[in-house]
Amino acid sequence: MATGKINVSVENIFPLIKKFLYSDHEIFLRELISNATDATLKLKHLTSIGEAKVEYGNPLIEVKVDKDKKKIHIIDQGIGMTEEEVKKYINEVAFSGAEEFLDKYKDAEKDAGIIGHFGLGFYSAFMVADKVEIITKSFKDEPAVHWTCDGSPEFTIKEVKKKDRGTEIILHIAEDSTEFLEDSKIRELLKKYNKFMPIPIKFGTRTETLPKPEGAKEEDPAPTKEVDDIINNPNPAWTKQPTDLKEEDYTAFYRELYPMQFEEPLFHIHLNVDYPFNLTGILYFPKLTNDINIQKDRIQLYQNQVFVTDNVEGIVPEFLTMLRGVIDSPDIPLNVSRSYLQADGAVKKISSYITRKVADKLSSLFKNNREDFEAKWNDIKVVIEYGMLSEEKFFEKAENFALYPTVDGNFYTFEELEAKIKDNQTDKDEKLVVLYASDKEAQHSYIEAAKAKGYEVLLMDSPIVSHLMQKLETSKEKLSFARVDADHVDNLIKKEDTAISKLSDEEKEKLKSEIESVVQDKGYTIQLEAMDSSASPFIITEPEFMRRMKEMQQTGGGGMFGVGNMPDMFNLIVNTNHELVGEILNTKTAKKRTRLINQSLDLARLSKGLLKGEELTKFIARSYDMIK
């Protein structure tokens, strides 16, 4: 037997390993099983090229928990190590990797954005164990080796008898980590990190029911047998070719990823690229609500089928973080800070590749089955609109498939919309005015007024629509969006021919001061307009610019205009050509005039959805009195 001392320059490295990674010490199991997987896959490679003269067979990795003796065993049937290799890889290489890692990050805050600890490897075992043993036999014809270390720089190494090839790691679990001696905890970690590892992982056994033998009676119990409980799927859907998968395979894999999701995904995108980087994966478009902040089930990032994180910002373009699925790439550096990751060239290429693939998929779905695409639009529009805002290349590609639905349920691309409304909705300054509503019910009267003019009204109700319109207005010439309740319809699309007022300037001044005296405490800006006599006498509108800036500020952005705490602003447009307005002007008694103004204002407020509470109750009572 030999003893030795690991060459350590960082004093007390083991407490440092434990302390630094304390919040994430569960990753020890991921690391050790990753090592076991590597050892198994290396053997497979060596047997395939004839360098290892052994049978590869059907190896598995076994995890055992011995609660009484406070031990965890991780056993593989892989390449194994000779004594020289143990000295090299465990005492020198692995340790220097751990030391380098700690040296780099020991002064950083715990959650400094490190999203993976690959490279730390074997020594992560000391986060949960106060003693670690390795019993290993190489595929080469050499004696087996037993290495022991008790969490100090001292180790012992000796020859032992071991019949089978491979490595067994034995962890003597420390008093502060006994939670890892619970079967349920180990099963949870295996499911979290190793669910799709490429080598089968055995954790205990389970009872399997067999078919009844011929001639068995109905009341006879079915025979059973104990079988290995393999807790992972070594061949997940993303590792296969799209041509080998059917639609139901993709749906089944979605269920495997998100067992608590009860809605089917709308469609999927299979990623598969080997140049200029390696990346595979499947992304799913789920049904999305308008609340873009709710996100339970996220995209999972893997490195060679080992789970790393579901915090994929910086790797996946931000607008696609609302999708679900899996991305697997050996080319993403995982032991670095997030700021480094975001500046990494390979990561930027991966991000733009994913953006392009998603845009191409959406474009082909639109072309191949437009009807189905339109039916799904409301469930996917938030992702697409967010992408158009945040990624310039996606914005350009989205011209082909971004849809603009109308209040009547028709869908247009921007090009189709432009052709449809150009003749009727171009104003006197040659600007194309796109009218839209955000709420069909609340803005019904305004929509009807616009439709009476033959105008097309879009229904744009996603939470980021104000930002999107701003983007479209700045990227296209002579275009403006106006919500139908932003002004009277004649003012929204100003033509040359304006109506002539029936009232003189003097009468208008008098009328304005009478109305102002009644509504002065209501906060309305009064505008007198000469409109068609059939248009409403009083119309309440919200100025487009200020309302839009307020909406943009609420969903991020627009704050520079200082509108965050501003009250809602409304204009009261008075139609000087309406019969009722003439009656208000000519009424002899102040009491009747006040009643007519209040009633007309409240009707306009009711139409706008602004009449509520006590004022609504008073309006109803007053209206009954008028009927009487």
PDB file of C-alpha atoms in Angstrom, residues 293-395:
ATOM      1  CA  ASN A 293     -44.249  37.071 -17.285  1.00  0.00           C
ATOM      2  CA  ILE A 294     -45.722  33.686 -16.339  1.00  0.00           C
ATOM      3  CA  GLN A 295     -43.245  30.983 -17.158  1.00  0.00           C
ATOM      4  CA  LYS A 296     -43.219  27.715 -15.257  1.00  0.00           C
ATOM      5  CA  ASP A 297     -41.886  25.198 -17.751  1.00  0.00           C
ATOM      6  CA  ARG A 298     -38.790  26.491 -19.442  1.00  0.00           C
ATOM      7  CA  ILE A 299     -36.384  25.380 -22.141  1.00  0.00           C
ATOM      8  CA  GLN A 300     -33.892  22.886 -20.724  1.00  0.00           C
ATOM      9  CA  LEU A 301     -30.218  23.111 -21.655  1.00  0.00           C
ATOM     10  CA  TYR A 302     -28.136  19.926 -21.872  1.00  0.00           C
ATOM     11  CA  GLN A 303     -24.510  19.204 -22.621  1.00  0.00           C
ATOM     12  CA  ASN A 304     -24.213  15.744 -24.205  1.00  0.00           C
ATOM     13  CA  GLN A 305     -27.505  14.673 -22.633  1.00  0.00           C
ATOM     14  CA  VAL A 306     -26.544  15.942 -19.152  1.00  0.00           C
ATOM     15  CA  PHE A 307     -28.950  18.526 -17.747  1.00  0.00           C
ATOM     16  CA  VAL A 308     -27.252  21.839 -17.009  1.00  0.00           C
ATOM     17  CA  THR A 309     -29.882  24.536 -16.475  1.00  0.00           C
ATOM     18  CA  ASP A 310     -33.294  25.790 -17.463  1.00  0.00           C
ATOM     19  CA  ASN A 311     -32.076  29.385 -17.242  1.00  0.00           C
ATOM     20  CA  VAL A 312     -31.204  29.836 -20.914  1.00  0.00           C
ATOM     21  CA  GLU A 313     -31.119  33.635 -21.266  1.00  0.00           C
ATOM     22  CA  GLY A 314     -28.061  34.610 -23.281  1.00  0.00           C
ATOM     23  CA  ILE A 315     -28.002  31.319 -25.184  1.00  0.00           C
ATOM     24  CA  VAL A 316     -31.509  31.407 -26.614  1.00  0.00           C
ATOM     25  CA  PRO A 317     -32.746  34.778 -27.967  1.00  0.00           C
ATOM     26  CA  GLU A 318     -34.827  36.424 -25.258  1.00  0.00           C
ATOM     27  CA  PHE A 319     -38.114  36.282 -27.162  1.00  0.00           C
ATOM     28  CA  LEU A 320     -37.786  32.492 -27.528  1.00  0.00           C
ATOM     29  CA  THR A 321     -37.400  31.897 -23.791  1.00  0.00           C
ATOM     30  CA  MET A 322     -41.220  31.716 -23.787  1.00  0.00           C
ATOM     31  CA  LEU A 323     -40.976  28.471 -25.755  1.00  0.00           C
ATOM     32  CA  ARG A 324     -40.418  25.026 -24.243  1.00  0.00           C
ATOM     33  CA  GLY A 325     -38.186  22.113 -25.145  1.00  0.00           C
ATOM     34  CA  VAL A 326     -34.548  21.045 -25.124  1.00  0.00           C
ATOM     35  CA  ILE A 327     -31.268  22.364 -26.529  1.00  0.00           C
ATOM     36  CA  ASP A 328     -28.186  20.153 -26.361  1.00  0.00           C
ATOM     37  CA  SER A 329     -24.755  21.418 -27.380  1.00  0.00           C
ATOM     38  CA  PRO A 330     -21.218  20.414 -26.422  1.00  0.00           C
ATOM     39  CA  ASP A 331     -20.044  23.806 -27.763  1.00  0.00           C
ATOM     40  CA  ILE A 332     -21.578  25.995 -25.078  1.00  0.00           C
ATOM     41  CA  PRO A 333     -19.001  26.831 -22.372  1.00  0.00           C
ATOM     42  CA  LEU A 334     -20.664  25.981 -19.080  1.00  0.00           C
ATOM     43  CA  ASN A 335     -18.157  26.795 -16.369  1.00  0.00           C
ATOM     44  CA  VAL A 336     -18.049  30.538 -16.926  1.00  0.00           C
ATOM     45  CA  SER A 337     -20.005  33.587 -15.851  1.00  0.00           C
ATOM     46  CA  ARG A 338     -23.120  34.614 -17.730  1.00  0.00           C
ATOM     47  CA  SER A 339     -21.566  37.889 -18.946  1.00  0.00           C
ATOM     48  CA  TYR A 340     -18.730  35.899 -20.542  1.00  0.00           C
ATOM     49  CA  LEU A 341     -21.269  33.515 -22.026  1.00  0.00           C
ATOM     50  CA  GLN A 342     -23.231  36.340 -23.664  1.00  0.00           C
ATOM     51  CA  ALA A 343     -20.057  37.713 -25.268  1.00  0.00           C
ATOM     52  CA  ASP A 344     -18.932  34.297 -26.497  1.00  0.00           C
ATOM     53  CA  GLY A 345     -18.740  34.009 -30.304  1.00  0.00           C
ATOM     54  CA  ALA A 346     -20.071  30.427 -30.469  1.00  0.00           C
ATOM     55  CA  VAL A 347     -23.038  31.343 -28.302  1.00  0.00           C
ATOM     56  CA  LYS A 348     -23.898  34.313 -30.532  1.00  0.00           C
ATOM     57  CA  LYS A 349     -23.850  32.040 -33.585  1.00  0.00           C
ATOM     58  CA  ILE A 350     -26.061  29.509 -31.810  1.00  0.00           C
ATOM     59  CA  SER A 351     -28.508  32.252 -30.836  1.00  0.00           C
ATOM     60  CA  SER A 352     -28.800  33.588 -34.399  1.00  0.00           C
ATOM     61  CA  TYR A 353     -29.098  30.033 -35.784  1.00  0.00           C
ATOM     62  CA  ILE A 354     -32.021  29.280 -33.477  1.00  0.00           C
ATOM     63  CA  THR A 355     -33.685  32.574 -34.462  1.00  0.00           C
ATOM     64  CA  ARG A 356     -33.329  31.708 -38.156  1.00  0.00           C
ATOM     65  CA  LYS A 357     -34.647  28.171 -37.710  1.00  0.00           C
ATOM     66  CA  VAL A 358     -37.700  29.409 -35.827  1.00  0.00           C
ATOM     67  CA  ALA A 359     -38.425  32.058 -38.482  1.00  0.00           C
ATOM     68  CA  ASP A 360     -38.053  29.497 -41.294  1.00  0.00           C
ATOM     69  CA  LYS A 361     -40.395  27.071 -39.518  1.00  0.00           C
ATOM     70  CA  LEU A 362     -43.047  29.757 -38.989  1.00  0.00           C
ATOM     71  CA  SER A 363     -42.759  30.806 -42.610  1.00  0.00           C
ATOM     72  CA  SER A 364     -43.238  27.251 -43.894  1.00  0.00           C
ATOM     73  CA  LEU A 365     -46.175  26.620 -41.534  1.00  0.00           C
ATOM     74  CA  PHE A 366     -47.832  29.773 -42.851  1.00  0.00           C
ATOM     75  CA  LYS A 367     -47.260  28.842 -46.492  1.00  0.00           C
ATOM     76  CA  ASN A 368     -48.238  25.175 -46.154  1.00  0.00           C
ATOM     77  CA  ASN A 369     -51.399  25.591 -44.098  1.00  0.00           C
ATOM     78  CA  ARG A 370     -52.434  29.200 -43.707  1.00  0.00           C
ATOM     79  CA  GLU A 371     -55.833  28.316 -42.264  1.00  0.00           C
ATOM     80  CA  ASP A 372     -54.256  26.335 -39.412  1.00  0.00           C
ATOM     81  CA  PHE A 373     -51.662  29.075 -38.832  1.00  0.00           C
ATOM     82  CA  GLU A 374     -54.418  31.691 -38.555  1.00  0.00           C
ATOM     83  CA  ALA A 375     -56.306  29.485 -36.073  1.00  0.00           C
ATOM     84  CA  LYS A 376     -53.178  29.345 -33.862  1.00  0.00           C
ATOM     85  CA  TRP A 377     -52.251  33.020 -34.256  1.00  0.00           C
ATOM     86  CA  ASN A 378     -53.654  34.221 -30.936  1.00  0.00           C
ATOM     87  CA  ASP A 379     -51.645  31.587 -29.083  1.00  0.00           C
ATOM     88  CA  ILE A 380     -48.309  32.403 -30.735  1.00  0.00           C
ATOM     89  CA  LYS A 381     -48.535  36.110 -31.512  1.00  0.00           C
ATOM     90  CA  VAL A 382     -46.839  37.281 -28.285  1.00  0.00           C
ATOM     91  CA  VAL A 383     -43.651  35.348 -29.145  1.00  0.00           C
ATOM     92  CA  ILE A 384     -43.647  36.608 -32.738  1.00  0.00           C
ATOM     93  CA  GLU A 385     -44.384  40.228 -31.827  1.00  0.00           C
ATOM     94  CA  TYR A 386     -41.705  40.146 -29.116  1.00  0.00           C
ATOM     95  CA  GLY A 387     -39.257  38.690 -31.656  1.00  0.00           C
ATOM     96  CA  MET A 388     -40.083  41.428 -34.165  1.00  0.00           C
ATOM     97  CA  LEU A 389     -39.283  44.010 -31.499  1.00  0.00           C
ATOM     98  CA  SER A 390     -36.090  42.494 -30.152  1.00  0.00           C
ATOM     99  CA  GLU A 391     -34.352  40.831 -33.127  1.00  0.00           C
ATOM    100  CA  GLU A 392     -33.855  42.819 -36.322  1.00  0.00           C
ATOM    101  CA  LYS A 393     -33.261  39.741 -38.509  1.00  0.00           C
ATOM    102  CA  PHE A 394     -36.407  38.111 -37.167  1.00  0.00           C
ATOM    103  CA  PHE A 395     -38.338  41.341 -37.865  1.00  0.00           C
TER     104      PHE A 395
END
